[in-house]
mmCIF file with all atom_site columns, C-alpha atoms in Angstrom:
data_model
loop_
_atom_site.group_PDB
_atom_site.id
_atom_site.type_symbol
_atom_site.label_atom_id
_atom_site.label_alt_id
_atom_site.label_comp_id
_atom_site.label_asym_id
_atom_site.label_entity_id
_atom_site.label_seq_id
_atom_site.pdbx_PDB_ins_code
_atom_site.Cartn_x
_atom_site.Cartn_y
_atom_site.Cartn_z
_atom_site.occupancy
_atom_site.B_iso_or_equiv
_atom_site.pdbx_formal_charge
_atom_site.auth_seq_id
_atom_site.auth_comp_id
_atom_site.auth_asym_id
_atom_site.auth_atom_id
_atom_site.pdbx_PDB_model_num
ATOM 1   C CA . GLU A 1 1   ? 6.822  3.183   -9.207  1.00 0.00 ? 1   GLU A CA 1
ATOM 2   C CA . VAL A 1 2   ? 7.975  4.487   -5.843  1.00 0.00 ? 2   VAL A CA 1
ATOM 3   C CA . GLN A 1 3   ? 9.170  8.099   -5.922  1.00 0.00 ? 3   GLN A CA 1
ATOM 4   C CA . LEU A 1 4   ? 10.539 10.306  -3.176  1.00 0.00 ? 4   LEU A CA 1
ATOM 5   C CA . VAL A 1 5   ? 10.747 14.009  -3.998  1.00 0.00 ? 5   VAL A CA 1
ATOM 6   C CA . GLN A 1 6   ? 12.562 16.260  -1.563  1.00 0.00 ? 6   GLN A CA 1
ATOM 7   C CA . SER A 1 7   ? 12.316 19.990  -1.040  1.00 0.00 ? 7   SER A CA 1
ATOM 8   C CA . GLY A 1 8   ? 13.994 22.476  1.222   1.00 0.00 ? 8   GLY A CA 1
ATOM 9   C CA . GLY A 1 9   ? 17.668 22.885  1.891   1.00 0.00 ? 9   GLY A CA 1
ATOM 10  C CA . GLY A 1 10  ? 19.925 25.846  1.352   1.00 0.00 ? 10  GLY A CA 1
ATOM 11  C CA . LEU A 1 11  ? 22.525 28.010  3.053   1.00 0.00 ? 11  LEU A CA 1
ATOM 12  C CA . VAL A 1 12  ? 22.075 29.004  6.687   1.00 0.00 ? 12  VAL A CA 1
ATOM 13  C CA . LYS A 1 13  ? 24.238 30.394  9.473   1.00 0.00 ? 13  LYS A CA 1
ATOM 14  C CA . PRO A 1 14  ? 25.303 28.417  12.536  1.00 0.00 ? 14  PRO A CA 1
ATOM 15  C CA . GLY A 1 15  ? 22.542 28.350  15.139  1.00 0.00 ? 15  GLY A CA 1
ATOM 16  C CA . GLU A 1 16  ? 19.777 28.795  12.587  1.00 0.00 ? 16  GLU A CA 1
ATOM 17  C CA . SER A 1 17  ? 17.017 26.351  11.650  1.00 0.00 ? 17  SER A CA 1
ATOM 18  C CA . LEU A 1 18  ? 15.884 24.667  8.452   1.00 0.00 ? 18  LEU A CA 1
ATOM 19  C CA . ARG A 1 19  ? 13.172 22.185  7.480   1.00 0.00 ? 19  ARG A CA 1
ATOM 20  C CA . LEU A 1 20  ? 13.377 19.540  4.791   1.00 0.00 ? 20  LEU A CA 1
ATOM 21  C CA . SER A 1 21  ? 10.342 17.847  3.263   1.00 0.00 ? 21  SER A CA 1
ATOM 22  C CA . CYS A 1 22  ? 9.972  14.588  1.409   1.00 0.00 ? 22  CYS A CA 1
ATOM 23  C CA . THR A 1 23  ? 6.862  13.604  -0.549  1.00 0.00 ? 23  THR A CA 1
ATOM 24  C CA . VAL A 1 24  ? 6.365  9.925   -1.313  1.00 0.00 ? 24  VAL A CA 1
ATOM 25  C CA . SER A 1 25  ? 4.267  8.371   -4.062  1.00 0.00 ? 25  SER A CA 1
ATOM 26  C CA . GLY A 1 26  ? 3.677  4.827   -5.298  1.00 0.00 ? 26  GLY A CA 1
ATOM 27  C CA . PHE A 1 27  ? 4.116  3.507   -1.764  1.00 0.00 ? 27  PHE A CA 1
ATOM 28  C CA . ARG A 1 28  ? 1.744  2.634   1.088   1.00 0.00 ? 28  ARG A CA 1
ATOM 29  C CA . PHE A 1 29  ? 3.074  5.578   3.028   1.00 0.00 ? 29  PHE A CA 1
ATOM 30  C CA . SER A 1 30  ? 0.938  5.271   6.129   1.00 0.00 ? 30  SER A CA 1
ATOM 31  C CA . TYR A 1 31  ? 2.282  1.753   6.735   1.00 0.00 ? 31  TYR A CA 1
ATOM 32  C CA . GLY A 1 32  ? 5.876  2.623   5.931   1.00 0.00 ? 32  GLY A CA 1
ATOM 33  C CA . TRP A 1 33  ? 8.761  3.586   8.129   1.00 0.00 ? 33  TRP A CA 1
ATOM 34  C CA . MET A 1 34  ? 10.862 6.487   6.895   1.00 0.00 ? 34  MET A CA 1
ATOM 35  C CA . SER A 1 35  ? 14.414 7.561   7.570   1.00 0.00 ? 35  SER A CA 1
ATOM 36  C CA . TRP A 1 36  ? 16.845 10.376  6.878   1.00 0.00 ? 36  TRP A CA 1
ATOM 37  C CA . VAL A 1 37  ? 20.458 9.744   5.899   1.00 0.00 ? 37  VAL A CA 1
ATOM 38  C CA . ARG A 1 38  ? 23.080 12.426  5.268   1.00 0.00 ? 38  ARG A CA 1
ATOM 39  C CA . GLN A 1 39  ? 26.417 12.638  3.508   1.00 0.00 ? 39  GLN A CA 1
ATOM 40  C CA . ALA A 1 40  ? 28.950 15.352  4.251   1.00 0.00 ? 40  ALA A CA 1
ATOM 41  C CA . PRO A 1 41  ? 31.166 16.375  1.308   1.00 0.00 ? 41  PRO A CA 1
ATOM 42  C CA . GLY A 1 42  ? 33.536 13.528  0.445   1.00 0.00 ? 42  GLY A CA 1
ATOM 43  C CA . LYS A 1 43  ? 32.419 11.507  3.466   1.00 0.00 ? 43  LYS A CA 1
ATOM 44  C CA . ARG A 1 44  ? 30.594 8.280   4.140   1.00 0.00 ? 44  ARG A CA 1
ATOM 45  C CA . LEU A 1 45  ? 26.840 8.062   4.531   1.00 0.00 ? 45  LEU A CA 1
ATOM 46  C CA . GLU A 1 46  ? 25.500 8.716   8.041   1.00 0.00 ? 46  GLU A CA 1
ATOM 47  C CA . TRP A 1 47  ? 22.116 7.740   9.435   1.00 0.00 ? 47  TRP A CA 1
ATOM 48  C CA . VAL A 1 48  ? 20.229 10.670  10.984  1.00 0.00 ? 48  VAL A CA 1
ATOM 49  C CA . GLY A 1 49  ? 16.996 9.204   12.266  1.00 0.00 ? 49  GLY A CA 1
ATOM 50  C CA . ARG A 1 50  ? 13.946 7.044   11.669  1.00 0.00 ? 50  ARG A CA 1
ATOM 51  C CA . ILE A 1 51  ? 10.199 7.324   12.209  1.00 0.00 ? 51  ILE A CA 1
ATOM 52  C CA . LYS A 1 52  ? 7.985  4.286   12.386  1.00 0.00 ? 52  LYS A CA 1
ATOM 53  C CA . SER A 1 53  ? 4.461  4.132   11.018  1.00 0.00 ? 53  SER A CA 1
ATOM 54  C CA . GLU A 1 54  ? 1.616  5.130   13.339  1.00 0.00 ? 54  GLU A CA 1
ATOM 55  C CA . THR A 1 55  ? 0.371  1.546   13.210  1.00 0.00 ? 55  THR A CA 1
ATOM 56  C CA . ASP A 1 56  ? 3.751  0.454   14.601  1.00 0.00 ? 56  ASP A CA 1
ATOM 57  C CA . GLY A 1 57  ? 3.662  3.080   17.337  1.00 0.00 ? 57  GLY A CA 1
ATOM 58  C CA . GLY A 1 58  ? 5.141  6.085   15.541  1.00 0.00 ? 58  GLY A CA 1
ATOM 59  C CA . THR A 1 59  ? 8.391  5.791   17.504  1.00 0.00 ? 59  THR A CA 1
ATOM 60  C CA . ILE A 1 60  ? 11.150 8.163   16.432  1.00 0.00 ? 60  ILE A CA 1
ATOM 61  C CA . ASP A 1 61  ? 14.844 7.389   16.930  1.00 0.00 ? 61  ASP A CA 1
ATOM 62  C CA . TYR A 1 62  ? 17.825 9.630   16.295  1.00 0.00 ? 62  TYR A CA 1
ATOM 63  C CA . ALA A 1 63  ? 21.550 9.267   15.852  1.00 0.00 ? 63  ALA A CA 1
ATOM 64  C CA . ALA A 1 64  ? 23.593 10.684  18.711  1.00 0.00 ? 64  ALA A CA 1
ATOM 65  C CA . PRO A 1 65  ? 25.081 13.676  16.790  1.00 0.00 ? 65  PRO A CA 1
ATOM 66  C CA . VAL A 1 66  ? 21.633 15.150  16.084  1.00 0.00 ? 66  VAL A CA 1
ATOM 67  C CA . LYS A 1 67  ? 19.591 14.056  19.095  1.00 0.00 ? 67  LYS A CA 1
ATOM 68  C CA . GLY A 1 68  ? 17.869 17.012  20.749  1.00 0.00 ? 68  GLY A CA 1
ATOM 69  C CA . ARG A 1 69  ? 18.454 19.304  17.750  1.00 0.00 ? 69  ARG A CA 1
ATOM 70  C CA . PHE A 1 70  ? 16.789 17.477  14.846  1.00 0.00 ? 70  PHE A CA 1
ATOM 71  C CA . PHE A 1 71  ? 13.171 16.333  14.798  1.00 0.00 ? 71  PHE A CA 1
ATOM 72  C CA . ILE A 1 72  ? 11.436 14.002  12.364  1.00 0.00 ? 72  ILE A CA 1
ATOM 73  C CA . SER A 1 73  ? 7.685  14.089  11.793  1.00 0.00 ? 73  SER A CA 1
ATOM 74  C CA . ARG A 1 74  ? 5.225  12.743  9.287   1.00 0.00 ? 74  ARG A CA 1
ATOM 75  C CA . ASP A 1 75  ? 1.864  13.706  7.789   1.00 0.00 ? 75  ASP A CA 1
ATOM 76  C CA . ASP A 1 76  ? 0.206  10.564  6.484   1.00 0.00 ? 76  ASP A CA 1
ATOM 77  C CA . SER A 1 77  ? -2.626 12.597  4.935   1.00 0.00 ? 77  SER A CA 1
ATOM 78  C CA . LYS A 1 78  ? -0.065 14.263  2.650   1.00 0.00 ? 78  LYS A CA 1
ATOM 79  C CA . ASN A 1 79  ? 2.374  11.348  2.241   1.00 0.00 ? 79  ASN A CA 1
ATOM 80  C CA . LYS A 1 80  ? 5.108  13.575  3.628   1.00 0.00 ? 80  LYS A CA 1
ATOM 81  C CA . VAL A 1 81  ? 7.942  13.209  6.056   1.00 0.00 ? 81  VAL A CA 1
ATOM 82  C CA . TYR A 1 82  ? 9.830  16.160  7.507   1.00 0.00 ? 82  TYR A CA 1
ATOM 83  C CA . LEU A 1 83  ? 13.209 16.831  9.055   1.00 0.00 ? 83  LEU A CA 1
ATOM 84  C CA . GLN A 1 84  ? 13.279 19.910  11.274  1.00 0.00 ? 84  GLN A CA 1
ATOM 85  C CA . MET A 1 85  ? 16.871 20.913  11.946  1.00 0.00 ? 85  MET A CA 1
ATOM 86  C CA . ASN A 1 86  ? 17.526 23.374  14.775  1.00 0.00 ? 86  ASN A CA 1
ATOM 87  C CA . SER A 1 87  ? 20.711 24.844  16.225  1.00 0.00 ? 87  SER A CA 1
ATOM 88  C CA . LEU A 1 88  ? 22.565 23.922  13.070  1.00 0.00 ? 88  LEU A CA 1
ATOM 89  C CA . LYS A 1 89  ? 26.328 23.527  13.212  1.00 0.00 ? 89  LYS A CA 1
ATOM 90  C CA . THR A 1 90  ? 28.937 23.733  10.471  1.00 0.00 ? 90  THR A CA 1
ATOM 91  C CA . GLU A 1 91  ? 29.431 19.974  10.796  1.00 0.00 ? 91  GLU A CA 1
ATOM 92  C CA . ASP A 1 92  ? 25.796 19.462  9.751   1.00 0.00 ? 92  ASP A CA 1
ATOM 93  C CA . THR A 1 93  ? 26.727 20.578  6.246   1.00 0.00 ? 93  THR A CA 1
ATOM 94  C CA . ALA A 1 94  ? 25.743 17.653  4.024   1.00 0.00 ? 94  ALA A CA 1
ATOM 95  C CA . VAL A 1 95  ? 23.396 16.318  1.399   1.00 0.00 ? 95  VAL A CA 1
ATOM 96  C CA . TYR A 1 96  ? 20.362 14.927  3.190   1.00 0.00 ? 96  TYR A CA 1
ATOM 97  C CA . PHE A 1 97  ? 18.416 12.001  1.743   1.00 0.00 ? 97  PHE A CA 1
ATOM 98  C CA . CYS A 1 98  ? 15.009 10.724  2.778   1.00 0.00 ? 98  CYS A CA 1
ATOM 99  C CA . THR A 1 99  ? 14.553 6.977   2.443   1.00 0.00 ? 99  THR A CA 1
ATOM 100 C CA . THR A 1 100 ? 11.937 4.314   2.912   1.00 0.00 ? 100 THR A CA 1
ATOM 101 C CA . VAL A 1 101 ? 12.543 1.543   5.419   1.00 0.00 ? 101 VAL A CA 1
ATOM 102 C CA . THR A 1 102 ? 10.222 -1.180  4.160   1.00 0.00 ? 102 THR A CA 1
ATOM 103 C CA . VAL A 1 103 ? 12.057 -3.847  6.108   1.00 0.00 ? 103 VAL A CA 1
ATOM 104 C CA . ILE A 1 104 ? 13.665 -2.802  9.377   1.00 0.00 ? 104 ILE A CA 1
ATOM 105 C CA . SER A 1 105 ? 17.291 -3.308  8.413   1.00 0.00 ? 105 SER A CA 1
ATOM 106 C CA . TYR A 1 106 ? 17.887 -1.398  5.183   1.00 0.00 ? 106 TYR A CA 1
ATOM 107 C CA . PHE A 1 107 ? 16.930 1.581   3.025   1.00 0.00 ? 107 PHE A CA 1
ATOM 108 C CA . ASP A 1 108 ? 15.209 0.598   -0.198  1.00 0.00 ? 108 ASP A CA 1
ATOM 109 C CA . TYR A 1 109 ? 14.037 3.789   -1.921  1.00 0.00 ? 109 TYR A CA 1
ATOM 110 C CA . TRP A 1 110 ? 15.820 7.152   -1.769  1.00 0.00 ? 110 TRP A CA 1
ATOM 111 C CA . GLY A 1 111 ? 14.994 10.761  -2.525  1.00 0.00 ? 111 GLY A CA 1
ATOM 112 C CA . GLN A 1 112 ? 17.194 12.855  -4.782  1.00 0.00 ? 112 GLN A CA 1
ATOM 113 C CA . GLY A 1 113 ? 18.944 14.599  -1.910  1.00 0.00 ? 113 GLY A CA 1
ATOM 114 C CA . SER A 1 114 ? 18.859 18.136  -0.482  1.00 0.00 ? 114 SER A CA 1
ATOM 115 C CA . LEU A 1 115 ? 21.999 20.162  0.114   1.00 0.00 ? 115 LEU A CA 1
ATOM 116 C CA . VAL A 1 116 ? 22.241 21.872  3.479   1.00 0.00 ? 116 VAL A CA 1
ATOM 117 C CA . SER A 1 117 ? 25.169 24.256  3.953   1.00 0.00 ? 117 SER A CA 1
ATOM 118 C CA . VAL A 1 118 ? 25.875 25.759  7.348   1.00 0.00 ? 118 VAL A CA 1
ATOM 119 C CA . SER A 1 119 ? 28.392 28.582  7.249   1.00 0.00 ? 119 SER A CA 1
ATOM 120 C CA . SER A 1 120 ? 28.881 31.998  8.756   1.00 0.00 ? 120 SER A CA 1
ATOM 121 C CA . ASP B 2 1   ? 28.010 0.768   18.611  1.00 0.00 ? 1   ASP B CA 1
ATOM 122 C CA . ILE B 2 2   ? 28.902 -1.748  15.909  1.00 0.00 ? 2   ILE B CA 1
ATOM 123 C CA . GLN B 2 3   ? 31.717 -0.423  13.737  1.00 0.00 ? 3   GLN B CA 1
ATOM 124 C CA . MET B 2 4   ? 32.079 -1.300  10.057  1.00 0.00 ? 4   MET B CA 1
ATOM 125 C CA . THR B 2 5   ? 35.498 -1.538  8.430   1.00 0.00 ? 5   THR B CA 1
ATOM 126 C CA . GLN B 2 6   ? 35.340 -1.632  4.651   1.00 0.00 ? 6   GLN B CA 1
ATOM 127 C CA . SER B 2 7   ? 38.216 -2.479  2.333   1.00 0.00 ? 7   SER B CA 1
ATOM 128 C CA . PRO B 2 8   ? 39.788 -1.601  0.040   1.00 0.00 ? 8   PRO B CA 1
ATOM 129 C CA . SER B 2 9   ? 39.089 2.152   -0.010  1.00 0.00 ? 9   SER B CA 1
ATOM 130 C CA . SER B 2 10  ? 39.574 2.114   -3.772  1.00 0.00 ? 10  SER B CA 1
ATOM 131 C CA . LEU B 2 11  ? 40.432 -0.284  -6.548  1.00 0.00 ? 11  LEU B CA 1
ATOM 132 C CA . SER B 2 12  ? 41.094 -0.190  -10.263 1.00 0.00 ? 12  SER B CA 1
ATOM 133 C CA . ALA B 2 13  ? 40.088 -3.133  -12.431 1.00 0.00 ? 13  ALA B CA 1
ATOM 134 C CA . SER B 2 14  ? 39.375 -4.016  -16.044 1.00 0.00 ? 14  SER B CA 1
ATOM 135 C CA . ILE B 2 15  ? 36.212 -4.903  -17.890 1.00 0.00 ? 15  ILE B CA 1
ATOM 136 C CA . GLY B 2 16  ? 35.330 -8.517  -17.206 1.00 0.00 ? 16  GLY B CA 1
ATOM 137 C CA . ASP B 2 17  ? 37.336 -8.745  -13.974 1.00 0.00 ? 17  ASP B CA 1
ATOM 138 C CA . ARG B 2 18  ? 35.917 -10.345 -10.842 1.00 0.00 ? 18  ARG B CA 1
ATOM 139 C CA . VAL B 2 19  ? 35.996 -7.859  -7.979  1.00 0.00 ? 19  VAL B CA 1
ATOM 140 C CA . THR B 2 20  ? 35.377 -8.409  -4.256  1.00 0.00 ? 20  THR B CA 1
ATOM 141 C CA . ILE B 2 21  ? 34.829 -5.769  -1.577  1.00 0.00 ? 21  ILE B CA 1
ATOM 142 C CA . THR B 2 22  ? 35.000 -6.651  2.110   1.00 0.00 ? 22  THR B CA 1
ATOM 143 C CA . CYS B 2 23  ? 33.171 -5.254  5.115   1.00 0.00 ? 23  CYS B CA 1
ATOM 144 C CA . GLN B 2 24  ? 34.022 -6.366  8.637   1.00 0.00 ? 24  GLN B CA 1
ATOM 145 C CA . ALA B 2 25  ? 31.646 -5.804  11.542  1.00 0.00 ? 25  ALA B CA 1
ATOM 146 C CA . SER B 2 26  ? 33.052 -5.272  15.042  1.00 0.00 ? 26  SER B CA 1
ATOM 147 C CA . GLU B 2 27  ? 30.499 -7.705  16.457  1.00 0.00 ? 27  GLU B CA 1
ATOM 148 C CA . ASP B 2 28  ? 27.760 -10.065 15.327  1.00 0.00 ? 28  ASP B CA 1
ATOM 149 C CA . ASN B 2 29  ? 24.930 -8.203  13.603  1.00 0.00 ? 29  ASN B CA 1
ATOM 150 C CA . ARG B 2 30  ? 22.756 -11.192 12.644  1.00 0.00 ? 30  ARG B CA 1
ATOM 151 C CA . ASN B 2 31  ? 23.508 -10.730 8.913   1.00 0.00 ? 31  ASN B CA 1
ATOM 152 C CA . TYR B 2 32  ? 21.726 -7.362  8.881   1.00 0.00 ? 32  TYR B CA 1
ATOM 153 C CA . LEU B 2 33  ? 24.159 -6.192  6.234   1.00 0.00 ? 33  LEU B CA 1
ATOM 154 C CA . SER B 2 34  ? 23.303 -4.377  3.028   1.00 0.00 ? 34  SER B CA 1
ATOM 155 C CA . TRP B 2 35  ? 25.287 -3.081  0.066   1.00 0.00 ? 35  TRP B CA 1
ATOM 156 C CA . TYR B 2 36  ? 24.673 0.093   -1.938  1.00 0.00 ? 36  TYR B CA 1
ATOM 157 C CA . GLN B 2 37  ? 26.056 1.562   -5.142  1.00 0.00 ? 37  GLN B CA 1
ATOM 158 C CA . GLN B 2 38  ? 26.438 5.342   -5.392  1.00 0.00 ? 38  GLN B CA 1
ATOM 159 C CA . LYS B 2 39  ? 27.391 7.278   -8.507  1.00 0.00 ? 39  LYS B CA 1
ATOM 160 C CA . PRO B 2 40  ? 28.586 10.907  -8.282  1.00 0.00 ? 40  PRO B CA 1
ATOM 161 C CA . GLY B 2 41  ? 25.805 13.358  -7.501  1.00 0.00 ? 41  GLY B CA 1
ATOM 162 C CA . LYS B 2 42  ? 23.231 10.598  -7.137  1.00 0.00 ? 42  LYS B CA 1
ATOM 163 C CA . ALA B 2 43  ? 21.429 8.857   -4.301  1.00 0.00 ? 43  ALA B CA 1
ATOM 164 C CA . PRO B 2 44  ? 22.673 5.428   -3.259  1.00 0.00 ? 44  PRO B CA 1
ATOM 165 C CA . LYS B 2 45  ? 21.002 2.400   -4.831  1.00 0.00 ? 45  LYS B CA 1
ATOM 166 C CA . LEU B 2 46  ? 20.291 -0.755  -2.856  1.00 0.00 ? 46  LEU B CA 1
ATOM 167 C CA . LEU B 2 47  ? 22.019 -3.818  -4.323  1.00 0.00 ? 47  LEU B CA 1
ATOM 168 C CA . ILE B 2 48  ? 22.031 -6.525  -1.648  1.00 0.00 ? 48  ILE B CA 1
ATOM 169 C CA . TYR B 2 49  ? 20.091 -6.797  1.624   1.00 0.00 ? 49  TYR B CA 1
ATOM 170 C CA . ASP B 2 50  ? 20.444 -9.075  4.643   1.00 0.00 ? 50  ASP B CA 1
ATOM 171 C CA . ALA B 2 51  ? 23.858 -10.166 3.438   1.00 0.00 ? 51  ALA B CA 1
ATOM 172 C CA . PHE B 2 52  ? 22.788 -12.445 0.586   1.00 0.00 ? 52  PHE B CA 1
ATOM 173 C CA . ASN B 2 53  ? 19.588 -11.212 -1.050  1.00 0.00 ? 53  ASN B CA 1
ATOM 174 C CA . LEU B 2 54  ? 19.683 -9.493  -4.436  1.00 0.00 ? 54  LEU B CA 1
ATOM 175 C CA . GLU B 2 55  ? 17.338 -6.520  -4.654  1.00 0.00 ? 55  GLU B CA 1
ATOM 176 C CA . ALA B 2 56  ? 14.751 -6.819  -7.433  1.00 0.00 ? 56  ALA B CA 1
ATOM 177 C CA . GLY B 2 57  ? 15.993 -5.437  -10.726 1.00 0.00 ? 57  GLY B CA 1
ATOM 178 C CA . VAL B 2 58  ? 19.674 -5.534  -9.793  1.00 0.00 ? 58  VAL B CA 1
ATOM 179 C CA . SER B 2 59  ? 22.033 -7.360  -12.129 1.00 0.00 ? 59  SER B CA 1
ATOM 180 C CA . SER B 2 60  ? 22.921 -10.914 -11.150 1.00 0.00 ? 60  SER B CA 1
ATOM 181 C CA . ARG B 2 61  ? 26.589 -9.890  -11.595 1.00 0.00 ? 61  ARG B CA 1
ATOM 182 C CA . PHE B 2 62  ? 26.305 -8.669  -8.009  1.00 0.00 ? 62  PHE B CA 1
ATOM 183 C CA . SER B 2 63  ? 26.284 -11.141 -5.140  1.00 0.00 ? 63  SER B CA 1
ATOM 184 C CA . GLY B 2 64  ? 26.682 -11.020 -1.379  1.00 0.00 ? 64  GLY B CA 1
ATOM 185 C CA . THR B 2 65  ? 28.244 -13.593 0.919   1.00 0.00 ? 65  THR B CA 1
ATOM 186 C CA . ALA B 2 66  ? 29.285 -13.760 4.552   1.00 0.00 ? 66  ALA B CA 1
ATOM 187 C CA . SER B 2 67  ? 31.609 -15.579 6.906   1.00 0.00 ? 67  SER B CA 1
ATOM 188 C CA . GLY B 2 68  ? 31.010 -14.781 10.566  1.00 0.00 ? 68  GLY B CA 1
ATOM 189 C CA . THR B 2 69  ? 31.330 -11.007 10.906  1.00 0.00 ? 69  THR B CA 1
ATOM 190 C CA . ASP B 2 70  ? 33.003 -10.624 7.499   1.00 0.00 ? 70  ASP B CA 1
ATOM 191 C CA . PHE B 2 71  ? 30.806 -9.693  4.565   1.00 0.00 ? 71  PHE B CA 1
ATOM 192 C CA . PHE B 2 72  ? 31.651 -9.663  0.881   1.00 0.00 ? 72  PHE B CA 1
ATOM 193 C CA . LEU B 2 73  ? 30.241 -7.976  -2.209  1.00 0.00 ? 73  LEU B CA 1
ATOM 194 C CA . THR B 2 74  ? 31.363 -9.593  -5.448  1.00 0.00 ? 74  THR B CA 1
ATOM 195 C CA . ILE B 2 75  ? 30.941 -8.253  -8.956  1.00 0.00 ? 75  ILE B CA 1
ATOM 196 C CA . SER B 2 76  ? 31.418 -11.299 -11.160 1.00 0.00 ? 76  SER B CA 1
ATOM 197 C CA . SER B 2 77  ? 32.266 -9.596  -14.454 1.00 0.00 ? 77  SER B CA 1
ATOM 198 C CA . LEU B 2 78  ? 32.952 -5.885  -14.182 1.00 0.00 ? 78  LEU B CA 1
ATOM 199 C CA . GLN B 2 79  ? 31.117 -3.639  -16.652 1.00 0.00 ? 79  GLN B CA 1
ATOM 200 C CA . PRO B 2 80  ? 31.653 0.065   -17.454 1.00 0.00 ? 80  PRO B CA 1
ATOM 201 C CA . GLU B 2 81  ? 28.438 1.024   -15.652 1.00 0.00 ? 81  GLU B CA 1
ATOM 202 C CA . ASP B 2 82  ? 29.762 -0.513  -12.426 1.00 0.00 ? 82  ASP B CA 1
ATOM 203 C CA . SER B 2 83  ? 32.143 2.413   -11.938 1.00 0.00 ? 83  SER B CA 1
ATOM 204 C CA . ALA B 2 84  ? 30.874 3.860   -8.637  1.00 0.00 ? 84  ALA B CA 1
ATOM 205 C CA . THR B 2 85  ? 31.436 3.962   -4.892  1.00 0.00 ? 85  THR B CA 1
ATOM 206 C CA . TYR B 2 86  ? 30.082 1.007   -2.931  1.00 0.00 ? 86  TYR B CA 1
ATOM 207 C CA . TYR B 2 87  ? 29.007 1.148   0.714   1.00 0.00 ? 87  TYR B CA 1
ATOM 208 C CA . CYS B 2 88  ? 28.117 -1.541  3.198   1.00 0.00 ? 88  CYS B CA 1
ATOM 209 C CA . GLN B 2 89  ? 25.574 -0.778  5.926   1.00 0.00 ? 89  GLN B CA 1
ATOM 210 C CA . GLN B 2 90  ? 24.694 -2.684  9.065   1.00 0.00 ? 90  GLN B CA 1
ATOM 211 C CA . PHE B 2 91  ? 21.678 -2.483  11.375  1.00 0.00 ? 91  PHE B CA 1
ATOM 212 C CA . ASP B 2 92  ? 21.271 -3.317  15.035  1.00 0.00 ? 92  ASP B CA 1
ATOM 213 C CA . ASN B 2 93  ? 18.268 -3.007  17.294  1.00 0.00 ? 93  ASN B CA 1
ATOM 214 C CA . ARG B 2 94  ? 19.412 -0.072  19.405  1.00 0.00 ? 94  ARG B CA 1
ATOM 215 C CA . PRO B 2 95  ? 18.513 1.103   16.687  1.00 0.00 ? 95  PRO B CA 1
ATOM 216 C CA . GLN B 2 96  ? 21.658 2.039   14.866  1.00 0.00 ? 96  GLN B CA 1
ATOM 217 C CA . TYR B 2 97  ? 22.429 2.041   11.174  1.00 0.00 ? 97  TYR B CA 1
ATOM 218 C CA . THR B 2 98  ? 26.140 2.292   10.351  1.00 0.00 ? 98  THR B CA 1
ATOM 219 C CA . PHE B 2 99  ? 27.817 2.605   6.974   1.00 0.00 ? 99  PHE B CA 1
ATOM 220 C CA . GLY B 2 100 ? 31.284 1.555   5.918   1.00 0.00 ? 100 GLY B CA 1
ATOM 221 C CA . GLN B 2 101 ? 33.689 4.168   4.618   1.00 0.00 ? 101 GLN B CA 1
ATOM 222 C CA . GLY B 2 102 ? 33.099 3.223   0.981   1.00 0.00 ? 102 GLY B CA 1
ATOM 223 C CA . THR B 2 103 ? 35.051 1.602   -1.862  1.00 0.00 ? 103 THR B CA 1
ATOM 224 C CA . LYS B 2 104 ? 35.593 3.538   -5.056  1.00 0.00 ? 104 LYS B CA 1
ATOM 225 C CA . VAL B 2 105 ? 35.696 1.216   -8.065  1.00 0.00 ? 105 VAL B CA 1
ATOM 226 C CA . GLU B 2 106 ? 37.419 2.564   -11.165 1.00 0.00 ? 106 GLU B CA 1
ATOM 227 C CA . ILE B 2 107 ? 37.484 0.862   -14.521 1.00 0.00 ? 107 ILE B CA 1
#
């Protein structure tokens, strides 16, 4: 059974940083692409970014609203993917989900979500 | 960017009803269209991928069809557990993943 367990999240002030982690089991992690998706309160889902497997080049892509502030990384030895969020803004307040991207076009398995609140 | 317009934003139906949700893409996305079900406080669950394909373990009550840049999610016989918000999601090779605004289904 594939499981994604997230940690991190919390309340921070604008301009501060936060890191989310996602540990994956039951999945060939080193071959898998991973993604982060967020959902602001009462809003639609929004893609944040994606990291390919090292065997596929390890390319990382970001959505425009977070490019240059958010950074995705992975540690295949620990089956973990990370989302480093810098220069946080109030509009980054959302529940953040990590997901697997087994096939390029969709998100098949999801973590439980991590709430990030940015407020002064 | 490809924009996704989903309709209706909400609907109310009865047990056993046939329900259809529509998602319109602003341009051709090669049928890279998926559907998700989300219940309050939970992560989304993949139902349909690449427009037509039922995810393993998902009830056959759910089906996906397409006509050009219009995509449809149909629930053939609505059940109490189908009460949720449904989202479409498209992919293009920029890469960009875009979700529709969601349809809340009440029973």
